[in-house]
């Protein structure tokens, strides 16, 4: 590769245009082309020379990043006056401009109002250098403490679980390792020295005393009664980098826990366990595939089990099913490969039990929820064709003689679920206009209701787009913009072509400008929420929250956010979940999953996290509703 | 400390110039033979009409003085030397005058020593830029020139060596012809002869550039640069940027190529083959280059294999010559000073005081008796004068021995624990770290020019009271040492201000009373850890000083920097005692041998040199690294050395034989820290790739079989066993490891700045 680069190296020379631009900047016009060429060669050479010297300073400064001061020192070495005023640590604030066939990079010199500087509060004094000691290794073993990197990086976990063959066959491993040579990771290197007959590295299942204590504390907190403690514990599971060793235990804990509590119909505990699964999935340092065989059955149980609570008519076990279904969808998305076929196997399972006539309404609900969470494609191919049959069955329950209250409630929920999920899909897939008769013909009993839902969905999409446009317009300063490609909720005119919508990503921008037209928009915000969330109980929470609890800046902030989130989730998911999440008690819990902290101090970082939230992050919220 | 005042080291006045040094290893500048520099008090004993070499040296000095605006000294020197005022306005300072002078421009071989002399001494007006500068002039002098010790006059002289030109179009043909020939020879010779490619390529390219064949040069470069070994990439990059004759002036890498002959080791058979080929083909162009710019070290015996050659090559100027490593090195340790009797007494007393029962006396005796025996490889005790032990030093030695008895015996099954000291909030500014030998203090050098000292024990850092307060103290009291300390200043860390540039090197004195720091501002500073003030600023290096290191016995220290000269100092002299010149690029790291008689320096020219403190000679040139060397470590027994470079490899060396004995691969970035455990069984390496690795050195040194032949020729087969030798890898979260230290009990301390 070095060979490929070299010819390039010797030809890199500054363009002559730059010379001209520089000459003009110091008042020399009309530089001869030849002198430009000569100059640029000379200048390029000198710059390279200085860069080489600057690298020296970087190396001796024990850094990997060349800084402006390195260049200053290199200039000093050559008896040249250093360039003053480039004391930036991180990036060089050059700006680019073009025009008139010219391209320029220049250093922006803003006019600064002194009174502004004087009036701004002083920044915090940078912390002083301090010394901290920790154990990197104790008698050759690296302790799993926060100061050390996680014992097995995610990539390694992944290779271990996805390429088991390689590790099992000793001969093959040997070949691979000798070729790999330098870049061997620690575990590999350690394994290699053990000798030729190397088997798959056995992960030690011994936990240190500290780890055992931690495990005990965490599991107790997760299923205990104190919500604050649980939040902390889940937070720890979701962020702690050193959990790799304990993963088998957690997995077993969850799987056993679900088994026992399903039998006992202990809804609360099941919810806690599912939240643990969620937290484990959220941990960026863990790769769960090895434990899916335990986790998936547990999750699926929580989706489709006939009975999850003692009083099925009163308790909101539906929320748990929704939540677990979303977890399932998330793990399908993350872990499904061509070898394990998780998604297709799960889909098959769900479909099979749904098709069974004897299936209870609860299970039926779970199957549909599980399927519909898998995405619009699955809905289109598997659910829509069966709407007629399902509609007939619902009709039988609701119109027929009252068999049992439970069945009626179940059928009701299934109906709502179907309407909720199918409407958005149909709204995208079917052409206008929405004809009630047509719907009745296509979907039978559910047709008319579906029709009204679709109409609502369309209207809302249109409003949404309007709203989006409006917020963009209100932002007078379109500086940091984020472009989000919208999948299908077209513009206000109902056009279906994907469009690019610019949405301001800076939240602080909003809050600092209380006088902008954004201010009166909270009503609009509320409307959006109502329109989206098909009238479920959670909507109320949203409204109360946006209107009462927080300052208007946050409310407006939420409003600017809405379109974003909506866009990212591809329109297939109602919005309310994102907002519901912000329960006061859960402020510390799952800060990643889009929690707006109760205080109004929303930082841009948080915002970023929110933007990244993908649709499956929402369940953290809806489990809250049962309580 | 005063013990050394008048030892064998007579203070020599050293000249103060950046030295370009010759091709061979003995680049020591003997101050007596060179002229005094800025002081100019030594007097110039040579007659102005001395030999050409002297003349040139003189002129070089004048040039230097002028450049540094030391006009007074210039005048004095000129007067003493009897040179006319305009004599030194010689063309050398003129950028265009490429070595022209009194010599007729075109005379083919008229130039000889006399012509050079005349060029120097006769004040001829500057001739117009010579398109074809004198040919023979420098050719006959290429051996003399470099010893001139000054770069400016050399540039022209050196450059003009390239004036000898052939048809530029033929260059690729010549090169290709040779390439074809080498590819067609027997396998056993091919590897050896391939060594010729790189220097040949460089010199041909430079010749083309010098003769203004810019396009041909570019084509030549593009065509053949891909053939060169990848470890020359850095130099090739520099070369590639050099496309004009004007660029050659003042380019240091270029000068290195010119002033030093590229050293190749080739077996007699291969050499004969090459010679015959070139003579048959009448390929004079290449033959001339080989004759002039290459030094071919011919040996009898089997040609070396490709891997053997690769192991040793990579340095800026080829391998070290074999005879460069022939000098005897006394690598043994010095006898421990005779503190056995007081030791035992005091030890017993101490133990009795503590009320503990006596313990392990026989063991101590055995240790004592062992150290009484004189190591046959050790230098004489008084070879260089060492400071006398003070009482406090003796106490410290006793402490050391006590601790040593509690030392953990390390082995591959018993790895050391590592305690990592992270510098937080350092904002990428930590540039150097050092621990005291007893691990009680840590010092950090920072890019903001500060030096900070931390105490890692509960004992806080205190300053000595001011003079006024000190006079009130009862000097007879038993605890006077306690009383002189100012309790009010007690703190965990102290900041030392004084430098005006990043602090790149830092070193504690063995007695913990002093701290050395070297900086970008060109000075080395000595700080007192009693008063926390700067005691001395040692000025000598005019350029950044990359590293400094105290001798294990204190008093002496070594510094090295961008000016390519390592200087040996004594703390009580403001001028260096020795200057070690010979490296072809920056000296990046320095280290004392445990017996304090030798000094090792690592350089950006990718060689390590070992210097004799007594004579100032270079006694070892170790080549094999493919990047600038950034860390060095001696094994505790003084027999072996380890070095780490930007190429991420650690090389192990046998100091006595001057041989590479091992290569440890595994790091992926620059190695900034190396340290042997207290007994030498384990080598720890720390790198920019955020890892600490532990290596089994006992095995590494055992695996090497040294028979007489390899010892004599230095052609060693390196075992490919880095993976077997690697005992452990410990990643930090995001902290490059820039210093390592084994405590007296063999606990490994590591340090670096957390870099989020």
PDB file of N, CA and C in Angstrom, chain A residues 568-605:
ATOM      1  N   UNK A 568     -38.147   9.803  11.850  1.00  0.00           N
ATOM      2  CA  UNK A 568     -37.197   8.701  11.989  1.00  0.00           C
ATOM      3  C   UNK A 568     -37.914   7.375  12.131  1.00  0.00           C
ATOM      4  N   UNK A 569     -39.034   7.418  12.820  1.00  0.00           N
ATOM      5  CA  UNK A 569     -39.704   6.157  13.042  1.00  0.00           C
ATOM      6  C   UNK A 569     -40.492   5.743  11.809  1.00  0.00           C
ATOM      7  N   UNK A 570     -40.322   6.479  10.803  1.00  0.00           N
ATOM      8  CA  UNK A 570     -40.895   6.071   9.529  1.00  0.00           C
ATOM      9  C   UNK A 570     -42.393   6.165   9.499  1.00  0.00           C
ATOM     10  N   UNK A 571     -42.946   6.839  10.457  1.00  0.00           N
ATOM     11  CA  UNK A 571     -44.373   7.075  10.414  1.00  0.00           C
ATOM     12  C   UNK A 571     -45.196   5.883  10.848  1.00  0.00           C
ATOM     13  N   UNK A 572     -44.561   4.793  11.117  1.00  0.00           N
ATOM     14  CA  UNK A 572     -45.342   3.606  11.408  1.00  0.00           C
ATOM     15  C   UNK A 572     -45.734   3.563  12.879  1.00  0.00           C
ATOM     16  N   UNK A 573     -45.209   4.444  13.635  1.00  0.00           N
ATOM     17  CA  UNK A 573     -45.461   4.332  15.065  1.00  0.00           C
ATOM     18  C   UNK A 573     -46.076   5.612  15.584  1.00  0.00           C
ATOM     19  N   UNK A 574     -47.003   5.454  16.432  1.00  0.00           N
ATOM     20  CA  UNK A 574     -47.602   6.655  17.012  1.00  0.00           C
ATOM     21  C   UNK A 574     -46.577   7.377  17.872  1.00  0.00           C
ATOM     22  N   UNK A 575     -46.900   8.600  18.100  1.00  0.00           N
ATOM     23  CA  UNK A 575     -45.891   9.430  18.726  1.00  0.00           C
ATOM     24  C   UNK A 575     -45.892   9.393  20.230  1.00  0.00           C
ATOM     25  N   UNK A 576     -47.012   9.081  20.782  1.00  0.00           N
ATOM     26  CA  UNK A 576     -47.142   9.451  22.184  1.00  0.00           C
ATOM     27  C   UNK A 576     -46.059   8.839  23.051  1.00  0.00           C
ATOM     28  N   UNK A 577     -45.535   7.745  22.624  1.00  0.00           N
ATOM     29  CA  UNK A 577     -44.603   7.047  23.498  1.00  0.00           C
ATOM     30  C   UNK A 577     -43.392   7.884  23.859  1.00  0.00           C
ATOM     31  N   UNK A 578     -42.996   8.658  22.902  1.00  0.00           N
ATOM     32  CA  UNK A 578     -41.791   9.441  23.175  1.00  0.00           C
ATOM     33  C   UNK A 578     -42.005  10.447  24.256  1.00  0.00           C
ATOM     34  N   UNK A 579     -43.179  10.868  24.341  1.00  0.00           N
ATOM     35  CA  UNK A 579     -43.418  11.922  25.307  1.00  0.00           C
ATOM     36  C   UNK A 579     -43.754  11.332  26.660  1.00  0.00           C
ATOM     37  N   UNK A 580     -44.415  10.227  26.608  1.00  0.00           N
ATOM     38  CA  UNK A 580     -44.816   9.620  27.867  1.00  0.00           C
ATOM     39  C   UNK A 580     -43.610   9.262  28.699  1.00  0.00           C
ATOM     40  N   UNK A 581     -42.548   8.993  28.038  1.00  0.00           N
ATOM     41  CA  UNK A 581     -41.359   8.499  28.717  1.00  0.00           C
ATOM     42  C   UNK A 581     -40.969   9.375  29.879  1.00  0.00           C
ATOM     43  N   UNK A 582     -41.251  10.635  29.751  1.00  0.00           N
ATOM     44  CA  UNK A 582     -40.700  11.542  30.747  1.00  0.00           C
ATOM     45  C   UNK A 582     -41.506  11.529  32.031  1.00  0.00           C
ATOM     46  N   UNK A 583     -41.538  10.392  32.641  1.00  0.00           N
ATOM     47  CA  UNK A 583     -42.095  10.343  33.979  1.00  0.00           C
ATOM     48  C   UNK A 583     -41.082  10.935  34.927  1.00  0.00           C
ATOM     49  N   UNK A 584     -41.552  11.646  35.882  1.00  0.00           N
ATOM     50  CA  UNK A 584     -40.605  12.315  36.775  1.00  0.00           C
ATOM     51  C   UNK A 584     -39.660  11.330  37.447  1.00  0.00           C
ATOM     52  N   UNK A 585     -40.169  10.199  37.809  1.00  0.00           N
ATOM     53  CA  UNK A 585     -39.336   9.276  38.579  1.00  0.00           C
ATOM     54  C   UNK A 585     -38.244   8.659  37.718  1.00  0.00           C
ATOM     55  N   UNK A 586     -38.472   8.626  36.460  1.00  0.00           N
ATOM     56  CA  UNK A 586     -37.537   7.879  35.619  1.00  0.00           C
ATOM     57  C   UNK A 586     -36.511   8.784  34.968  1.00  0.00           C
ATOM     58  N   UNK A 587     -36.276   9.899  35.594  1.00  0.00           N
ATOM     59  CA  UNK A 587     -35.362  10.828  34.934  1.00  0.00           C
ATOM     60  C   UNK A 587     -33.965  10.254  34.819  1.00  0.00           C
ATOM     61  N   UNK A 588     -33.602   9.500  35.807  1.00  0.00           N
ATOM     62  CA  UNK A 588     -32.247   8.961  35.728  1.00  0.00           C
ATOM     63  C   UNK A 588     -32.223   7.670  34.925  1.00  0.00           C
ATOM     64  N   UNK A 589     -33.390   7.112  34.799  1.00  0.00           N
ATOM     65  CA  UNK A 589     -33.445   5.827  34.106  1.00  0.00           C
ATOM     66  C   UNK A 589     -33.386   6.040  32.606  1.00  0.00           C
ATOM     67  N   UNK A 590     -32.569   5.294  31.972  1.00  0.00           N
ATOM     68  CA  UNK A 590     -32.550   5.260  30.518  1.00  0.00           C
ATOM     69  C   UNK A 590     -32.518   6.637  29.889  1.00  0.00           C
ATOM     70  N   UNK A 591     -31.506   7.328  30.230  1.00  0.00           N
ATOM     71  CA  UNK A 591     -31.408   8.663  29.651  1.00  0.00           C
ATOM     72  C   UNK A 591     -31.249   8.569  28.150  1.00  0.00           C
ATOM     73  N   UNK A 592     -30.868   7.398  27.694  1.00  0.00           N
ATOM     74  CA  UNK A 592     -30.686   7.253  26.255  1.00  0.00           C
ATOM     75  C   UNK A 592     -32.003   7.148  25.514  1.00  0.00           C
ATOM     76  N   UNK A 593     -32.980   6.618  26.220  1.00  0.00           N
ATOM     77  CA  UNK A 593     -34.198   6.330  25.496  1.00  0.00           C
ATOM     78  C   UNK A 593     -35.113   7.544  25.440  1.00  0.00           C
ATOM     79  N   UNK A 594     -34.511   8.654  25.407  1.00  0.00           N
ATOM     80  CA  UNK A 594     -35.286   9.824  25.083  1.00  0.00           C
ATOM     81  C   UNK A 594     -36.027  10.430  26.232  1.00  0.00           C
ATOM     82  N   UNK A 595     -35.480  10.394  27.399  1.00  0.00           N
ATOM     83  CA  UNK A 595     -36.150  10.994  28.518  1.00  0.00           C
ATOM     84  C   UNK A 595     -35.892  12.482  28.520  1.00  0.00           C
ATOM     85  N   UNK A 596     -36.929  13.211  28.568  1.00  0.00           N
ATOM     86  CA  UNK A 596     -36.738  14.637  28.796  1.00  0.00           C
ATOM     87  C   UNK A 596     -36.698  14.813  30.293  1.00  0.00           C
ATOM     88  N   UNK A 597     -35.630  15.294  30.812  1.00  0.00           N
ATOM     89  CA  UNK A 597     -35.584  15.436  32.259  1.00  0.00           C
ATOM     90  C   UNK A 597     -36.635  16.446  32.724  1.00  0.00           C
ATOM     91  N   UNK A 598     -37.141  16.265  33.884  1.00  0.00           N
ATOM     92  CA  UNK A 598     -38.199  17.132  34.377  1.00  0.00           C
ATOM     93  C   UNK A 598     -37.746  18.584  34.444  1.00  0.00           C
ATOM     94  N   UNK A 599     -36.507  18.783  34.755  1.00  0.00           N
ATOM     95  CA  UNK A 599     -36.050  20.162  34.773  1.00  0.00           C
ATOM     96  C   UNK A 599     -35.960  20.654  33.333  1.00  0.00           C
ATOM     97  N   UNK A 600     -35.978  21.937  33.204  1.00  0.00           N
ATOM     98  CA  UNK A 600     -36.012  22.478  31.849  1.00  0.00           C
ATOM     99  C   UNK A 600     -34.632  22.601  31.237  1.00  0.00           C
ATOM    100  N   UNK A 601     -33.641  22.093  31.918  1.00  0.00           N
ATOM    101  CA  UNK A 601     -32.289  22.253  31.391  1.00  0.00           C
ATOM    102  C   UNK A 601     -32.021  21.191  30.344  1.00  0.00           C
ATOM    103  N   UNK A 602     -32.567  21.382  29.202  1.00  0.00           N
ATOM    104  CA  UNK A 602     -32.333  20.407  28.151  1.00  0.00           C
ATOM    105  C   UNK A 602     -31.081  20.805  27.396  1.00  0.00           C
ATOM    106  N   UNK A 603     -30.153  19.947  27.381  1.00  0.00           N
ATOM    107  CA  UNK A 603     -28.902  20.282  26.724  1.00  0.00           C
ATOM    108  C   UNK A 603     -28.924  19.747  25.304  1.00  0.00           C
ATOM    109  N   UNK A 604     -28.120  20.311  24.467  1.00  0.00           N
ATOM    110  CA  UNK A 604     -28.067  19.829  23.080  1.00  0.00           C
ATOM    111  C   UNK A 604     -27.658  18.369  23.001  1.00  0.00           C
ATOM    112  N   UNK A 605     -26.863  17.947  23.961  1.00  0.00           N
ATOM    113  CA  UNK A 605     -26.405  16.561  23.904  1.00  0.00           C
ATOM    114  C   UNK A 605     -27.589  15.624  24.068  1.00  0.00           C
TER     115      UNK A 605
END
